[in-house]
Structure formats: structure tokens, C-alpha cells
Coordinates of C-alpha atoms in Angstrom, one line a residue:
S1 CA 111.0 123.5 90.2
G2 CA 111.4 120.2 92.0
I3 CA 113.9 118.1 93.9
L4 CA 115.1 114.5 93.2
L5 CA 116.7 112.9 96.2
H6 CA 119.1 110.3 94.9
I7 CA 119.4 107.9 97.9
D8 CA 121.7 104.9 98.3
S9 CA 122.1 104.6 102.1
P10 CA 121.8 102.0 104.9
G11 CA 120.6 104.8 107.2
G12 CA 122.4 105.8 110.3
T13 CA 121.8 107.3 113.7
V14 CA 118.6 108.9 114.7
D15 CA 120.3 112.2 115.5
G16 CA 119.1 114.8 113.0
T17 CA 116.9 112.4 111.1
P18 CA 113.5 113.7 112.3
E19 CA 114.6 117.3 111.6
L20 CA 115.8 116.4 108.1
G21 CA 112.6 114.5 107.4
S22 CA 110.5 117.5 108.6
V23 CA 112.4 119.8 106.3
V24 CA 111.8 117.5 103.3
K25 CA 108.1 117.1 104.3
K26 CA 107.6 120.9 104.5
C27 CA 109.3 121.7 101.2
K28 CA 107.0 123.6 98.9
K29 CA 108.5 122.1 95.8
P30 CA 107.6 118.5 94.7
I31 CA 110.2 116.0 95.9
V32 CA 110.8 112.5 94.6
A33 CA 113.0 110.0 96.5
Y34 CA 114.9 107.8 94.1
A35 CA 116.2 104.7 95.8
D36 CA 119.3 103.5 94.0
G37 CA 120.4 100.2 95.6
L38 CA 119.4 100.8 99.2
M39 CA 117.1 103.1 101.1
A40 CA 117.0 101.8 104.7
S41 CA 116.4 103.0 108.2
A42 CA 117.1 106.7 108.7
A43 CA 117.4 107.1 104.9
Y44 CA 114.0 105.6 104.6
W45 CA 112.6 107.9 107.3
V46 CA 113.8 110.9 105.1
G47 CA 112.7 109.3 101.8
S48 CA 109.3 108.5 103.1
S49 CA 108.8 112.2 103.7
T50 CA 108.8 112.9 99.9
D51 CA 105.8 113.2 97.5
M52 CA 106.8 110.0 95.8
V53 CA 109.3 107.1 96.3
I54 CA 110.7 105.3 93.3
A55 CA 113.1 102.3 93.4
K56 CA 115.7 102.0 90.7
D57 CA 115.0 98.3 89.9
T58 CA 113.7 95.1 91.4
T59 CA 116.9 94.5 93.3
T60 CA 116.7 97.7 95.2
E61 CA 116.3 97.2 98.9
I62 CA 113.9 99.3 100.9
G63 CA 112.9 99.4 104.5
S64 CA 114.6 98.6 107.8
I65 CA 112.0 100.6 109.8
G66 CA 113.4 99.7 113.2
V67 CA 115.7 100.8 116.0
V68 CA 118.7 98.9 117.2
M69 CA 121.6 99.5 119.5
S70 CA 124.8 97.6 119.8
F71 CA 127.9 98.0 122.0
V72 CA 131.0 96.2 122.9
D73 CA 131.5 95.6 126.6
N74 CA 135.3 95.3 127.0
Q75 CA 135.3 95.9 130.7
K76 CA 136.2 92.2 131.6
Y77 CA 139.1 92.3 129.2
Y78 CA 140.6 95.4 130.9
E79 CA 139.9 94.0 134.4
Q80 CA 142.0 91.0 133.4
L81 CA 144.8 93.4 132.6
G82 CA 144.5 94.8 136.1
Y83 CA 142.3 97.9 135.5
E84 CA 139.5 98.7 138.1
F85 CA 136.4 100.5 137.1
H86 CA 134.7 103.0 139.4
N87 CA 131.5 104.9 138.7
I88 CA 130.6 107.4 141.3
F89 CA 127.2 109.2 141.0
A90 CA 125.8 112.2 142.8
D91 CA 123.0 111.3 145.2
Q92 CA 120.7 113.2 142.9
S93 CA 121.7 111.2 139.9
S94 CA 120.3 107.7 140.6
E95 CA 119.2 107.1 137.0
K96 CA 122.4 108.4 135.4
W97 CA 123.8 105.8 132.9
K98 CA 121.1 103.3 134.2
E99 CA 120.2 102.1 130.7
M100 CA 123.8 101.2 129.9
L101 CA 124.7 99.8 133.3
D102 CA 121.6 97.6 133.2
A103 CA 122.4 96.5 129.7
M104 CA 126.0 95.6 130.6
K105 CA 124.5 93.3 133.3
G106 CA 122.4 91.7 130.6
D107 CA 119.1 93.5 131.6
Y108 CA 118.0 95.2 128.4
S109 CA 114.5 96.2 129.7
T110 CA 115.5 99.7 130.8
I111 CA 117.2 100.7 127.5
K112 CA 114.3 99.3 125.6
E113 CA 111.7 101.0 127.7
W114 CA 113.4 104.4 127.9
S115 CA 115.1 104.7 124.5
L116 CA 114.7 102.0 121.9
N117 CA 110.9 101.4 122.1
P118 CA 110.0 105.2 122.1
L119 CA 112.3 105.8 119.2
A120 CA 110.8 102.9 117.3
E121 CA 107.3 104.1 117.9
E122 CA 108.2 107.6 116.7
F123 CA 109.8 106.1 113.6
Q124 CA 106.8 104.0 112.8
E125 CA 104.3 106.8 113.5
T126 CA 106.2 109.1 111.2
V127 CA 106.4 106.6 108.4
K128 CA 102.6 105.8 108.8
A129 CA 101.8 109.5 108.6
N130 CA 104.0 109.9 105.5
R131 CA 102.8 106.7 103.8
P132 CA 99.2 106.1 105.0
N133 CA 98.8 102.9 102.9
I134 CA 101.8 101.2 104.4
K135 CA 101.2 97.7 105.7
D136 CA 102.1 96.7 109.2
K137 CA 104.4 94.0 108.0
A138 CA 106.7 96.7 106.6
L139 CA 107.2 98.3 110.0
K140 CA 109.0 95.5 111.8
G141 CA 112.6 96.3 110.8
R142 CA 113.0 94.1 107.7
V143 CA 114.4 95.1 104.4
F144 CA 112.4 94.3 101.3
L145 CA 113.2 94.0 97.6
A146 CA 111.4 96.6 95.4
K147 CA 108.5 94.4 94.3
D148 CA 107.5 93.5 97.9
A149 CA 108.3 97.1 99.0
K150 CA 105.7 98.3 96.4
R151 CA 103.1 95.8 97.5
L152 CA 103.6 96.8 101.1
G153 CA 103.3 100.5 100.4
L154 CA 107.0 101.4 101.1
I155 CA 107.4 102.8 97.6
D156 CA 105.2 104.0 94.8
K157 CA 106.9 102.9 91.6
I158 CA 109.9 101.1 90.1
G159 CA 111.9 102.7 87.3
D160 CA 115.3 104.0 86.3
M161 CA 116.6 107.6 86.8
E162 CA 115.0 108.8 83.5
F163 CA 111.6 107.4 84.8
A164 CA 112.1 109.2 88.1
I165 CA 112.8 112.5 86.4
K166 CA 109.6 112.1 84.3
E167 CA 107.6 111.4 87.4
L168 CA 109.1 114.4 89.1
N169 CA 108.2 116.6 86.1
N170 CA 104.6 115.2 86.2
L171 CA 104.4 116.3 89.9
I172 CA 105.8 119.7 89.0
G173 CA 103.2 120.1 86.2
N174 CA 100.4 119.0 88.5
K175 CA 101.5 121.5 91.2
M176 CA 101.5 124.4 88.7
T177 CA 97.9 123.8 87.6

């Protein structure tokens, strides 16, 4: 009759997240996201696609609507060991690996322009479509405790699992009438 998504996750990569969020959004059954401890980043993207978001208690952390990339550049280490690195690109491939090669030189503008900023915009637009009353402050990558998350429109209510099941049953009842 309905679905309760029990979420305790820091998120993860963007791969597959929009698709899963879309499946959740299109589901004909009522769905409640129950945040139990942490619902952040990709997990929030999916959770925001439900009919209602409930945090377990006031210490539950919600948010992290943001995009980040990190990498380890160990090339200098291997060069000290005597390794040489060669990247040879086809003449037609002038932009191949450009983002990463620029970033390894300390220029992050290309990776931000081509990847990170467009992904962040899509993430924010999706969350705003899912949660029309969300405040802009909630869209900057920060994690919030449940009371602030509720005030900012990230969640709807705070309550334990029994409360979440009752809310889901209310949604099921409303959908049947």
C-alpha cells in the first residue's frame, strides 16, 4: 500500500542517483523517507523525492546538498622513484582529460565549469522541485540537525519509526479517498 524508505546514509556518487530519485518520484504508492541518523547528499536527493520526509529525532543530520570532488595526486612521489609519465592524445582529442590535468596543475576552473557546477545546479534544481518550500540556506552543502532541517524545509516532521509508519498510513488513507 505504501513504502517507507529507511535511510541512514552519507550519500555517495552521483552515478545512478537521478535515476533512483526519478523512480521514487514516479511511484504511484505513497512513500515516506525516514532519516535514521543521517540522510545526506545523494541519499537526500533520493529522500527528497518522496511524499514526506521524517527525521528520527533531533540529532538526525540532514542535508549536504552539494557536489565535491577529491583526488590524490601521487605523480611527484612516483617521479621521485624514477617513473616518467607520458600522456599522448590524438589530435582530435584536445579536451581529453583537460579537467583533471588542469586540476593537477592547481587550476580547478575547468572541472568546476564542466562538471561540478552543472551537477550542483541539477542537484539544487531537483531538490527545489521536490521540496518547493526549501530555503536557499539549505542548498549550500551544509548538514543540519533535524530542528533546523525542518525550519529550512529539508524535512516535514520529526518522530520515531512508529510515528513514521502512522504518517505513511495517513498518506495511504488519503490516497485511497
